[in-house]
GROMACS .gro file of C-alpha atoms in nm:
model
  275
    1UNK     CA    1  -0.009   0.014   0.011
    2UNK     CA    2   0.120   0.330  -0.075
    3UNK     CA    3   0.180   0.542   0.221
    4UNK     CA    4   0.044   0.867   0.346
    5UNK     CA    5   0.103   1.148   0.163
    6UNK     CA    6   0.261   1.479   0.273
    7UNK     CA    7   0.162   1.782   0.123
    8UNK     CA    8   0.363   2.154   0.132
    9UNK     CA    9   0.144   2.468   0.220
   10UNK     CA   10   0.012   2.576  -0.136
   11UNK     CA   11   0.138   2.929  -0.318
   12UNK     CA   12  -0.161   3.149  -0.403
   13UNK     CA   13  -0.287   3.143  -0.727
   14UNK     CA   14  -0.272   3.460  -0.785
   15UNK     CA   15   0.067   3.498  -0.745
   16UNK     CA   16   0.184   3.363  -1.083
   17UNK     CA   17  -0.145   3.290  -1.285
   18UNK     CA   18  -0.378   3.636  -1.415
   19UNK     CA   19  -0.651   3.596  -1.614
   20UNK     CA   20  -0.558   3.861  -1.893
   21UNK     CA   21  -0.535   3.770  -2.318
   22UNK     CA   22  -0.211   3.645  -2.400
   23UNK     CA   23   0.002   3.878  -2.589
   24UNK     CA   24  -0.123   3.805  -2.985
   25UNK     CA   25  -0.394   3.566  -2.886
   26UNK     CA   26  -0.704   3.636  -3.178
   27UNK     CA   27  -1.051   3.698  -3.052
   28UNK     CA   28  -1.357   3.489  -2.910
   29UNK     CA   29  -1.128   3.162  -2.982
   30UNK     CA   30  -0.809   3.101  -2.814
   31UNK     CA   31  -0.555   2.843  -2.780
   32UNK     CA   32  -0.266   2.841  -2.503
   33UNK     CA   33  -0.005   2.618  -2.371
   34UNK     CA   34   0.133   2.588  -2.041
   35UNK     CA   35   0.411   2.377  -1.826
   36UNK     CA   36   0.412   2.395  -1.451
   37UNK     CA   37   0.635   2.214  -1.237
   38UNK     CA   38   0.413   1.987  -0.966
   39UNK     CA   39   0.547   1.785  -0.689
   40UNK     CA   40   0.391   1.447  -0.666
   41UNK     CA   41   0.301   1.264  -0.361
   42UNK     CA   42   0.699   1.110  -0.269
   43UNK     CA   43   0.844   1.464  -0.323
   44UNK     CA   44   0.978   1.459  -0.723
   45UNK     CA   45   0.924   1.733  -0.923
   46UNK     CA   46   0.766   1.665  -1.250
   47UNK     CA   47   0.676   1.925  -1.538
   48UNK     CA   48   0.269   1.883  -1.642
   49UNK     CA   49   0.127   2.024  -1.901
   50UNK     CA   50  -0.195   2.232  -1.959
   51UNK     CA   51  -0.308   2.320  -2.358
   52UNK     CA   52  -0.651   2.491  -2.365
   53UNK     CA   53  -0.821   2.558  -2.706
   54UNK     CA   54  -1.184   2.765  -2.647
   55UNK     CA   55  -1.255   2.711  -3.046
   56UNK     CA   56  -1.314   2.296  -2.976
   57UNK     CA   57  -1.412   2.396  -2.629
   58UNK     CA   58  -1.182   2.160  -2.473
   59UNK     CA   59  -0.865   2.124  -2.221
   60UNK     CA   60  -0.603   1.858  -2.161
   61UNK     CA   61  -0.366   1.791  -1.878
   62UNK     CA   62  -0.064   1.590  -1.895
   63UNK     CA   63   0.188   1.468  -1.668
   64UNK     CA   64   0.447   1.180  -1.590
   65UNK     CA   65   0.354   0.993  -1.236
   66UNK     CA   66   0.622   0.873  -1.033
   67UNK     CA   67   0.625   0.477  -1.154
   68UNK     CA   68   0.697   0.591  -1.516
   69UNK     CA   69   0.344   0.610  -1.683
   70UNK     CA   70   0.198   0.905  -1.858
   71UNK     CA   71  -0.130   1.041  -1.786
   72UNK     CA   72  -0.390   1.287  -1.948
   73UNK     CA   73  -0.721   1.377  -1.876
   74UNK     CA   74  -0.912   1.536  -2.185
   75UNK     CA   75  -1.192   1.764  -2.114
   76UNK     CA   76  -1.411   1.773  -2.400
   77UNK     CA   77  -1.704   2.061  -2.261
   78UNK     CA   78  -1.928   2.048  -2.564
   79UNK     CA   79  -2.020   1.680  -2.514
   80UNK     CA   80  -1.968   1.651  -2.185
   81UNK     CA   81  -1.714   1.355  -2.194
   82UNK     CA   82  -1.388   1.392  -1.937
   83UNK     CA   83  -1.128   1.123  -2.106
   84UNK     CA   84  -0.875   0.965  -1.879
   85UNK     CA   85  -0.532   0.757  -2.031
   86UNK     CA   86  -0.264   0.598  -1.873
   87UNK     CA   87   0.061   0.493  -2.105
   88UNK     CA   88   0.208   0.226  -1.850
   89UNK     CA   89   0.537   0.094  -1.918
   90UNK     CA   90   0.504  -0.274  -1.946
   91UNK     CA   91   0.740  -0.509  -1.755
   92UNK     CA   92   0.923  -0.703  -2.046
   93UNK     CA   93   1.016  -0.930  -1.811
   94UNK     CA   94   0.686  -1.091  -1.727
   95UNK     CA   95   0.551  -1.101  -2.080
   96UNK     CA   96   0.419  -0.795  -2.092
   97UNK     CA   97   0.441  -0.553  -2.378
   98UNK     CA   98   0.678  -0.222  -2.395
   99UNK     CA   99   0.334   0.025  -2.212
  100UNK     CA  100   0.009  -0.072  -2.190
  101UNK     CA  101  -0.307   0.190  -2.283
  102UNK     CA  102  -0.589   0.220  -2.116
  103UNK     CA  103  -0.872   0.494  -2.144
  104UNK     CA  104  -1.138   0.604  -1.894
  105UNK     CA  105  -1.442   0.817  -2.049
  106UNK     CA  106  -1.657   0.981  -1.772
  107UNK     CA  107  -1.952   1.228  -1.790
  108UNK     CA  108  -1.795   1.608  -1.690
  109UNK     CA  109  -2.003   1.783  -1.509
  110UNK     CA  110  -2.027   2.141  -1.441
  111UNK     CA  111  -1.768   2.359  -1.271
  112UNK     CA  112  -1.490   1.991  -1.191
  113UNK     CA  113  -1.227   2.233  -1.384
  114UNK     CA  114  -1.221   2.656  -1.501
  115UNK     CA  115  -1.388   2.658  -1.868
  116UNK     CA  116  -1.178   2.644  -2.204
  117UNK     CA  117  -1.173   3.002  -2.295
  118UNK     CA  118  -1.107   3.120  -1.924
  119UNK     CA  119  -0.744   2.811  -1.929
  120UNK     CA  120  -0.682   2.985  -2.264
  121UNK     CA  121  -0.604   3.339  -2.131
  122UNK     CA  122  -0.379   3.206  -1.857
  123UNK     CA  123  -0.070   3.375  -1.861
  124UNK     CA  124   0.227   3.229  -1.621
  125UNK     CA  125   0.490   3.410  -1.384
  126UNK     CA  126   0.784   3.269  -1.205
  127UNK     CA  127   0.793   2.969  -1.456
  128UNK     CA  128   1.036   2.751  -1.246
  129UNK     CA  129   0.862   2.788  -0.890
  130UNK     CA  130   0.778   2.443  -0.791
  131UNK     CA  131   0.337   2.479  -0.772
  132UNK     CA  132   0.087   2.283  -0.508
  133UNK     CA  133  -0.254   2.257  -0.520
  134UNK     CA  134  -0.426   2.463  -0.275
  135UNK     CA  135  -0.721   2.238  -0.246
  136UNK     CA  136  -0.710   1.806  -0.197
  137UNK     CA  137  -1.081   1.709  -0.332
  138UNK     CA  138  -0.965   1.322  -0.213
  139UNK     CA  139  -1.003   0.982  -0.425
  140UNK     CA  140  -1.286   0.883  -0.612
  141UNK     CA  141  -1.405   0.517  -0.683
  142UNK     CA  142  -1.549   0.426  -1.005
  143UNK     CA  143  -1.681   0.133  -1.107
  144UNK     CA  144  -1.646   0.104  -1.509
  145UNK     CA  145  -1.829  -0.192  -1.606
  146UNK     CA  146  -1.869  -0.083  -2.024
  147UNK     CA  147  -1.640  -0.099  -2.293
  148UNK     CA  148  -1.686   0.153  -2.562
  149UNK     CA  149  -1.569   0.063  -2.935
  150UNK     CA  150  -1.294   0.294  -3.047
  151UNK     CA  151  -1.420   0.286  -3.424
  152UNK     CA  152  -1.768   0.432  -3.278
  153UNK     CA  153  -1.627   0.626  -3.004
  154UNK     CA  154  -1.597   0.963  -3.221
  155UNK     CA  155  -1.978   0.952  -3.167
  156UNK     CA  156  -1.909   1.026  -2.819
  157UNK     CA  157  -1.629   1.235  -2.839
  158UNK     CA  158  -1.377   1.370  -3.145
  159UNK     CA  159  -1.077   1.345  -2.919
  160UNK     CA  160  -1.112   0.969  -2.860
  161UNK     CA  161  -0.992   0.877  -3.199
  162UNK     CA  162  -0.677   1.073  -3.116
  163UNK     CA  163  -0.661   0.973  -2.706
  164UNK     CA  164  -0.738   0.667  -2.695
  165UNK     CA  165  -0.575   0.541  -3.044
  166UNK     CA  166  -0.333   0.357  -2.837
  167UNK     CA  167  -0.605   0.151  -2.615
  168UNK     CA  168  -0.818   0.038  -2.911
  169UNK     CA  169  -0.923  -0.229  -2.704
  170UNK     CA  170  -0.933  -0.128  -2.290
  171UNK     CA  171  -1.191   0.207  -2.349
  172UNK     CA  172  -1.378   0.190  -2.028
  173UNK     CA  173  -1.693   0.372  -1.882
  174UNK     CA  174  -1.969   0.366  -1.654
  175UNK     CA  175  -2.330   0.234  -1.718
  176UNK     CA  176  -2.471   0.525  -1.503
  177UNK     CA  177  -2.253   0.794  -1.799
  178UNK     CA  178  -2.398   0.569  -2.082
  179UNK     CA  179  -2.757   0.606  -1.946
  180UNK     CA  180  -2.674   1.041  -1.955
  181UNK     CA  181  -2.518   0.984  -2.320
  182UNK     CA  182  -2.781   0.802  -2.438
  183UNK     CA  183  -3.058   1.051  -2.370
  184UNK     CA  184  -2.873   1.311  -2.538
  185UNK     CA  185  -2.909   1.047  -2.863
  186UNK     CA  186  -2.573   0.919  -2.830
  187UNK     CA  187  -2.574   0.594  -3.091
  188UNK     CA  188  -2.562   0.317  -2.765
  189UNK     CA  189  -2.477   0.044  -3.032
  190UNK     CA  190  -2.092   0.152  -2.899
  191UNK     CA  191  -2.113   0.021  -2.565
  192UNK     CA  192  -2.103  -0.332  -2.458
  193UNK     CA  193  -2.175  -0.427  -2.042
  194UNK     CA  194  -1.873  -0.593  -1.927
  195UNK     CA  195  -1.895  -0.922  -1.735
  196UNK     CA  196  -1.915  -0.878  -1.380
  197UNK     CA  197  -1.940  -1.087  -1.033
  198UNK     CA  198  -2.293  -1.182  -1.043
  199UNK     CA  199  -2.221  -1.320  -1.431
  200UNK     CA  200  -1.928  -1.477  -1.307
  201UNK     CA  201  -1.932  -1.661  -0.962
  202UNK     CA  202  -1.549  -1.711  -0.998
  203UNK     CA  203  -1.455  -1.371  -1.107
  204UNK     CA  204  -1.162  -1.203  -0.872
  205UNK     CA  205  -1.007  -0.922  -0.821
  206UNK     CA  206  -0.690  -0.943  -0.967
  207UNK     CA  207  -0.476  -0.888  -0.666
  208UNK     CA  208  -0.631  -1.212  -0.542
  209UNK     CA  209  -0.630  -1.415  -0.839
  210UNK     CA  210  -0.302  -1.641  -0.830
  211UNK     CA  211  -0.350  -1.749  -1.198
  212UNK     CA  212  -0.195  -1.492  -1.489
  213UNK     CA  213  -0.391  -1.594  -1.738
  214UNK     CA  214  -0.757  -1.585  -1.552
  215UNK     CA  215  -0.971  -1.272  -1.575
  216UNK     CA  216  -1.061  -1.054  -1.305
  217UNK     CA  217  -1.149  -0.743  -1.158
  218UNK     CA  218  -0.838  -0.513  -1.241
  219UNK     CA  219  -0.810  -0.200  -1.007
  220UNK     CA  220  -0.597   0.072  -1.174
  221UNK     CA  221  -0.519   0.452  -0.977
  222UNK     CA  222  -0.369   0.785  -1.094
  223UNK     CA  223  -0.388   1.151  -0.932
  224UNK     CA  224  -0.409   1.462  -1.130
  225UNK     CA  225  -0.199   1.643  -0.902
  226UNK     CA  226  -0.220   2.010  -1.024
  227UNK     CA  227  -0.546   2.172  -1.214
  228UNK     CA  228  -0.706   2.453  -1.247
  229UNK     CA  229  -1.021   2.368  -1.105
  230UNK     CA  230  -1.234   2.727  -0.999
  231UNK     CA  231  -1.211   3.102  -1.077
  232UNK     CA  232  -1.139   3.369  -0.798
  233UNK     CA  233  -1.322   3.723  -0.913
  234UNK     CA  234  -1.191   4.024  -0.701
  235UNK     CA  235  -1.352   4.324  -0.680
  236UNK     CA  236  -1.283   4.660  -0.794
  237UNK     CA  237  -1.512   4.990  -0.719
  238UNK     CA  238  -1.567   5.257  -1.000
  239UNK     CA  239  -1.534   5.653  -0.928
  240UNK     CA  240  -1.908   5.642  -0.865
  241UNK     CA  241  -1.882   5.410  -0.579
  242UNK     CA  242  -2.042   5.130  -0.720
  243UNK     CA  243  -1.862   4.796  -0.671
  244UNK     CA  244  -1.811   4.502  -0.940
  245UNK     CA  245  -1.630   4.165  -0.933
  246UNK     CA  246  -1.421   4.068  -1.212
  247UNK     CA  247  -1.178   3.760  -1.267
  248UNK     CA  248  -0.859   3.773  -1.153
  249UNK     CA  249  -0.688   3.393  -1.123
  250UNK     CA  250  -0.745   3.060  -1.038
  251UNK     CA  251  -0.814   2.792  -0.749
  252UNK     CA  252  -0.597   2.494  -0.800
  253UNK     CA  253  -0.731   2.142  -0.683
  254UNK     CA  254  -0.560   1.797  -0.656
  255UNK     CA  255  -0.789   1.493  -0.730
  256UNK     CA  256  -0.704   1.115  -0.722
  257UNK     CA  257  -0.896   0.806  -0.924
  258UNK     CA  258  -0.886   0.451  -0.845
  259UNK     CA  259  -1.110   0.290  -1.182
  260UNK     CA  260  -1.205  -0.063  -1.151
  261UNK     CA  261  -1.227  -0.325  -1.468
  262UNK     CA  262  -1.312  -0.605  -1.557
  263UNK     CA  263  -0.968  -0.776  -1.808
  264UNK     CA  264  -0.982  -1.108  -1.993
  265UNK     CA  265  -0.652  -1.243  -1.754
  266UNK     CA  266  -0.421  -1.105  -1.517
  267UNK     CA  267  -0.186  -1.060  -1.713
  268UNK     CA  268  -0.322  -0.728  -1.828
  269UNK     CA  269  -0.324  -0.629  -1.451
  270UNK     CA  270   0.001  -0.675  -1.325
  271UNK     CA  271   0.085  -0.374  -1.137
  272UNK     CA  272  -0.234  -0.478  -0.936
  273UNK     CA  273   0.005  -0.722  -0.743
  274UNK     CA  274   0.210  -0.411  -0.611
  275UNK     CA  275  -0.098  -0.240  -0.404
   0.00000   0.00000   0.00000
């Protein structure tokens, strides 16, 4: 099991981020990229890349974790879809490929992360400073009981085609999110319900399964260590004494996720032995 996380005091976001247009940024639609240094739970410092495109109304964040995995979060505001991708280094000596790719697709709720147009206007001061999230949003445990057909996934979000290209056979979502998307008119033929313990009484969690070639329920955990989760507002007073508010910065958050999902063989979930 991983040990408790030690957190350093967070630096106020207003010291380094301003919600002002980037030099030369276009009018209503803008694109921007930021690179920030963040501290991982074990004390390591890594670089996180943040990109925003207000034209397509999406943002993405990417960072490398302490165990070498490359984690990406893509938020598609237009389709209300959130895509997590993990590229996990394989264990060659145990018969795995060089890396293993997973995609987890969930519903994007309002106010989870700042809008794309606000992200596209962020500019950074003190780029060498190591950032620490101001708010810890805790761990979310999700049961991913539905598989998504990659060839049809663009109907759900156009970003699935690019983000999940390496994970064509390992794209997962939840039945409750599927119901939401079906009500919006998404084609249900792209979804397939995965086997559950109620269907297969012998189905175990992979960490308890002794046979590497038997199906089991895998768990994978990831953490977005730093992301702009809320806008901050400041107040100003005009010459007549009238008070108004304006966007003047962001609040940063950290959030962890654990995904449970069916795999046809434990060989696809060897990391679960180490947790």
